[in-house]
Tab-separated table of C-alpha atoms in Angstrom:
chain	number	residue	atom	x	y	z
X	882	UNK	CA	24.674	3.593	-2.330
X	883	UNK	CA	25.131	5.207	1.085
X	884	UNK	CA	22.329	3.627	3.114
X	885	UNK	CA	23.222	5.587	6.240
X	886	UNK	CA	22.847	8.848	4.338
X	887	UNK	CA	19.484	7.747	2.915
X	888	UNK	CA	18.264	6.876	6.412
X	889	UNK	CA	19.408	10.213	7.849
X	890	UNK	CA	17.721	12.176	5.052
X	891	UNK	CA	14.560	10.106	5.429
X	892	UNK	CA	14.532	10.907	9.161
X	893	UNK	CA	15.130	14.591	8.354
X	894	UNK	CA	12.132	14.640	6.001
X	895	UNK	CA	9.990	12.686	8.439
X	896	UNK	CA	10.778	15.039	11.307
X	897	UNK	CA	9.923	18.037	9.132
X	898	UNK	CA	6.722	16.971	7.384
X	899	UNK	CA	5.703	13.500	8.567
X	900	UNK	CA	6.143	13.264	12.347
X	901	UNK	CA	4.551	10.191	13.902
X	902	UNK	CA	2.118	10.676	16.760
X	903	UNK	CA	1.717	8.200	19.619
X	904	UNK	CA	-0.838	6.088	17.707
X	905	UNK	CA	1.463	5.569	14.731
X	906	UNK	CA	4.456	4.866	16.957
X	907	UNK	CA	2.511	2.288	18.958
X	908	UNK	CA	1.242	0.709	15.730
X	909	UNK	CA	4.826	0.056	14.641
X	910	UNK	CA	5.718	-1.210	18.119
X	911	UNK	CA	2.763	-3.600	18.033
X	912	UNK	CA	4.345	-5.496	15.148
X	913	UNK	CA	7.381	-6.456	17.210
X	914	UNK	CA	5.207	-7.431	20.175
X	915	UNK	CA	3.116	-9.670	17.898
X	916	UNK	CA	6.147	-11.145	16.081
X	917	UNK	CA	5.042	-9.586	12.794
X	918	UNK	CA	7.437	-8.412	10.049
X	919	UNK	CA	8.466	-4.753	10.055
X	920	UNK	CA	7.496	-4.143	6.438
X	921	UNK	CA	5.108	-1.209	6.798
X	922	UNK	CA	5.570	1.913	4.709
X	923	UNK	CA	7.872	4.548	6.209
X	924	UNK	CA	6.472	7.771	7.733
X	925	UNK	CA	7.503	9.727	4.641
X	926	UNK	CA	5.730	7.185	2.426
X	927	UNK	CA	2.654	7.346	4.648
X	928	UNK	CA	2.615	11.125	4.253
X	929	UNK	CA	3.136	10.709	0.502
X	930	UNK	CA	-0.005	8.549	0.358
X	931	UNK	CA	-1.878	11.199	2.320
X	932	UNK	CA	-0.838	13.934	-0.101
X	933	UNK	CA	-1.920	11.825	-3.094
X	934	UNK	CA	-5.277	11.158	-1.433
X	935	UNK	CA	-5.821	14.858	-0.846
X	936	UNK	CA	-4.752	15.711	-4.397
X	937	UNK	CA	-7.254	13.227	-5.806
X	938	UNK	CA	-9.994	14.274	-3.342
X	939	UNK	CA	-10.466	10.606	-2.493
X	940	UNK	CA	-13.357	9.444	-0.320
X	941	UNK	CA	-13.391	5.723	-1.086
X	942	UNK	CA	-10.113	3.862	-0.635
X	943	UNK	CA	-9.203	0.213	-1.205
X	944	UNK	CA	-6.064	-1.261	0.348
X	945	UNK	CA	-4.673	-4.734	-0.312
X	946	UNK	CA	-2.337	-5.808	2.499
X	947	UNK	CA	-3.211	-4.368	5.907
X	948	UNK	CA	-0.453	-5.898	8.070
X	949	UNK	CA	-0.739	-3.850	11.312
X	950	UNK	CA	-2.802	-1.022	9.728
X	951	UNK	CA	0.036	1.533	9.755
X	952	UNK	CA	-0.549	2.678	6.164
X	953	UNK	CA	-4.293	2.229	6.704
X	954	UNK	CA	-4.280	4.786	9.496
X	955	UNK	CA	-2.225	7.261	7.456
X	956	UNK	CA	-4.739	6.996	4.607
X	957	UNK	CA	-7.894	7.069	6.724
X	958	UNK	CA	-6.722	10.328	8.266
X	959	UNK	CA	-6.638	11.942	4.822
X	960	UNK	CA	-10.219	11.231	3.776
X	961	UNK	CA	-13.349	13.208	4.749
X	962	UNK	CA	-15.572	12.188	7.655
X	963	UNK	CA	-18.007	10.423	5.324
X	964	UNK	CA	-15.215	8.537	3.521
X	965	UNK	CA	-14.269	4.880	3.905
X	966	UNK	CA	-11.208	2.658	3.639
X	967	UNK	CA	-11.779	-1.010	2.818
X	968	UNK	CA	-8.590	-2.865	3.717
X	969	UNK	CA	-7.907	-6.549	3.072
X	970	UNK	CA	-5.634	-8.824	5.107
X	971	UNK	CA	-5.068	-12.532	4.522
X	972	UNK	CA	-3.511	-13.435	7.887
X	973	UNK	CA	-6.068	-13.533	10.773
X	974	UNK	CA	-3.333	-12.836	13.342
X	975	UNK	CA	-2.214	-9.736	11.463
X	976	UNK	CA	-5.840	-8.676	11.077
X	977	UNK	CA	-6.429	-8.988	14.823
X	978	UNK	CA	-3.487	-6.712	15.616
X	979	UNK	CA	-4.570	-4.312	12.869
X	980	UNK	CA	-8.094	-4.112	14.286
X	981	UNK	CA	-6.694	-3.220	17.720
X	982	UNK	CA	-4.545	-0.474	16.197
X	983	UNK	CA	-7.478	0.888	14.213
X	984	UNK	CA	-9.573	1.041	17.384
X	985	UNK	CA	-6.791	2.875	19.247
X	986	UNK	CA	-6.666	5.376	16.380
X	987	UNK	CA	-10.412	5.982	16.728
X	988	UNK	CA	-10.992	5.031	13.092
X	989	UNK	CA	-13.153	1.893	13.356
X	990	UNK	CA	-16.097	3.805	11.894
X	991	UNK	CA	-14.145	4.638	8.734
X	992	UNK	CA	-12.108	1.479	8.185
X	993	UNK	CA	-13.729	-1.757	7.015
X	994	UNK	CA	-11.188	-4.538	7.644
X	995	UNK	CA	-11.860	-7.701	5.673
X	996	UNK	CA	-10.040	-10.983	6.232
X	997	UNK	CA	-9.355	-13.252	3.274
X	998	UNK	CA	-7.437	-13.662	0.048
X	999	UNK	CA	-7.152	-10.381	-1.816
X	1000	UNK	CA	-8.170	-12.089	-5.056
X	1001	UNK	CA	-11.346	-13.443	-3.504
X	1002	UNK	CA	-12.283	-10.114	-1.922
X	1003	UNK	CA	-11.671	-8.238	-5.183
X	1004	UNK	CA	-13.868	-10.665	-7.106
X	1005	UNK	CA	-16.543	-10.393	-4.422
X	1006	UNK	CA	-16.497	-6.582	-4.620
X	1007	UNK	CA	-16.889	-6.792	-8.400
X	1008	UNK	CA	-19.683	-9.380	-8.173
X	1009	UNK	CA	-21.527	-7.183	-5.659
X	1010	UNK	CA	-21.150	-4.203	-8.010
X	1011	UNK	CA	-19.405	-2.231	-5.293
X	1012	UNK	CA	-19.205	1.510	-5.877
X	1013	UNK	CA	-15.964	2.476	-7.616
X	1014	UNK	CA	-12.978	3.485	-5.511
X	1015	UNK	CA	-11.155	6.802	-5.812
X	1016	UNK	CA	-7.830	5.421	-4.605
X	1017	UNK	CA	-6.299	1.932	-4.494
X	1018	UNK	CA	-3.128	0.976	-2.620
X	1019	UNK	CA	-1.719	-2.459	-3.480
X	1020	UNK	CA	0.888	-3.718	-1.015
X	1021	UNK	CA	0.164	-7.441	-0.745
X	1022	UNK	CA	1.851	-10.629	-2.022
X	1023	UNK	CA	3.818	-9.807	-5.143
X	1024	UNK	CA	3.255	-12.841	-7.369
X	1025	UNK	CA	-0.312	-11.862	-8.417
X	1026	UNK	CA	0.281	-8.083	-8.661
X	1027	UNK	CA	-0.750	-8.054	-12.328
X	1028	UNK	CA	-4.043	-9.802	-11.524
X	1029	UNK	CA	-4.695	-7.486	-8.575
X	1030	UNK	CA	-4.147	-4.482	-10.804
X	1031	UNK	CA	-6.495	-5.727	-13.512
X	1032	UNK	CA	-9.220	-6.446	-10.970
X	1033	UNK	CA	-8.651	-3.056	-9.330
X	1034	UNK	CA	-9.277	-1.429	-12.712
X	1035	UNK	CA	-12.736	-2.997	-12.697
X	1036	UNK	CA	-13.382	-1.220	-9.391
X	1037	UNK	CA	-12.149	2.161	-10.635
X	1038	UNK	CA	-13.476	5.208	-12.465
X	1039	UNK	CA	-11.723	7.819	-14.610
X	1040	UNK	CA	-9.388	9.628	-12.243
X	1041	UNK	CA	-8.894	6.762	-9.814
X	1042	UNK	CA	-5.312	6.638	-8.528
X	1043	UNK	CA	-3.721	3.186	-8.145
X	1044	UNK	CA	-0.459	2.833	-6.210
X	1045	UNK	CA	1.527	-0.419	-6.205
X	1046	UNK	CA	4.399	-0.681	-3.748
X	1047	UNK	CA	7.662	-2.664	-3.907
X	1048	UNK	CA	7.952	-2.950	-7.697
X	1049	UNK	CA	11.750	-2.531	-8.026
X	1050	UNK	CA	12.913	-5.070	-5.415
X	1051	UNK	CA	16.375	-3.556	-4.828
X	1052	UNK	CA	16.951	-3.535	-8.598
X	1053	UNK	CA	16.358	-7.267	-8.929
X	1054	UNK	CA	13.727	-6.552	-11.614
X	1055	UNK	CA	16.662	-6.121	-14.004
X	1056	UNK	CA	17.527	-9.822	-13.676
X	1057	UNK	CA	15.764	-11.588	-16.534
X	1058	UNK	CA	16.874	-14.969	-15.176
X	1059	UNK	CA	15.640	-14.491	-11.622
X	1060	UNK	CA	14.101	-17.459	-9.819
X	1061	UNK	CA	12.515	-15.259	-7.126
X	1062	UNK	CA	8.753	-15.539	-7.580
X	1063	UNK	CA	8.159	-12.138	-5.987
X	1064	UNK	CA	10.520	-10.499	-8.460
X	1065	UNK	CA	8.883	-12.385	-11.324
X	1066	UNK	CA	5.515	-11.138	-10.121
X	1067	UNK	CA	6.497	-7.481	-10.191
X	1068	UNK	CA	8.337	-7.897	-13.502
X	1069	UNK	CA	5.107	-9.208	-14.989
X	1070	UNK	CA	3.157	-6.374	-13.396
X	1071	UNK	CA	5.589	-3.713	-14.635
X	1072	UNK	CA	5.265	-5.013	-18.192
X	1073	UNK	CA	1.478	-4.972	-17.880
X	1074	UNK	CA	1.572	-1.412	-16.564
X	1075	UNK	CA	3.697	-0.292	-19.506
X	1076	UNK	CA	1.333	-1.785	-22.077
X	1077	UNK	CA	-2.002	-0.941	-20.424
X	1078	UNK	CA	-3.948	1.691	-22.357
X	1079	UNK	CA	-6.485	2.328	-19.592
X	1080	UNK	CA	-4.045	4.271	-17.422
X	1081	UNK	CA	-1.326	6.884	-17.474
X	1082	UNK	CA	1.428	5.561	-15.252
X	1083	UNK	CA	5.003	5.805	-14.095
X	1084	UNK	CA	7.325	4.094	-11.628
X	1085	UNK	CA	9.273	6.082	-9.045
X	1086	UNK	CA	12.399	4.667	-7.434
X	1087	UNK	CA	12.373	4.958	-3.649
X	1088	UNK	CA	15.238	5.126	-1.168
X	1089	UNK	CA	15.173	5.896	2.511
X	1090	UNK	CA	14.962	4.149	5.862
X	1091	UNK	CA	14.190	0.881	4.090
X	1092	UNK	CA	15.802	-0.934	1.201
X	1093	UNK	CA	15.994	0.425	-2.338
X	1094	UNK	CA	12.662	-0.127	-4.061
X	1095	UNK	CA	9.979	1.658	-6.046
X	1096	UNK	CA	6.308	2.590	-6.322
X	1097	UNK	CA	4.118	2.415	-9.417
X	1098	UNK	CA	1.672	5.315	-9.755
X	1099	UNK	CA	-1.214	5.033	-12.200
X	1100	UNK	CA	-4.213	7.225	-12.986
X	1101	UNK	CA	-7.204	5.701	-14.742
X	1102	UNK	CA	-8.108	7.529	-17.954
């Protein structure tokens, strides 16, 4: 694979249809300043999420894995004024930086940032009989992806779109003898996705500015 070519094409696409404004640029910069990992979605992936949100006419969005709120901001900008994004972050330090970025973006009124384990928050939302979400973006720790997906289904309605990021792991999912727990987690999730009768789903390989990976896209029947 020619990584340099992928990066140049990704930049070409980004410049054409997914240019970052000052808020998004500063959100990425804030990760370095706070010694946080640069593992946000790319601009083209952020725009892809926006397009999917618009296609599904989503108003209520659930995100697992906020990091610095880069993807959160992309998504919140695609929902109507009376819409809401509930985003969940385990690390309090990450959540603090994310909250600052959300405030700079002027989106505090639309984004509900919750700190805690994604599993606990999902179970709490279910227990509280939270209104179903139109769109779910799962981009958190990989080991419990299958459990996150099953809980997300309980918070969905027919037509809900569920996106799970990083499910190819540079092709490492092909290694049946892997000892990498993150790879094992997405292998288990991918098998669940294939056998689940509640959704129509596919997995798209992704290349670009970041490593070779993939996104799972599911629509609840």
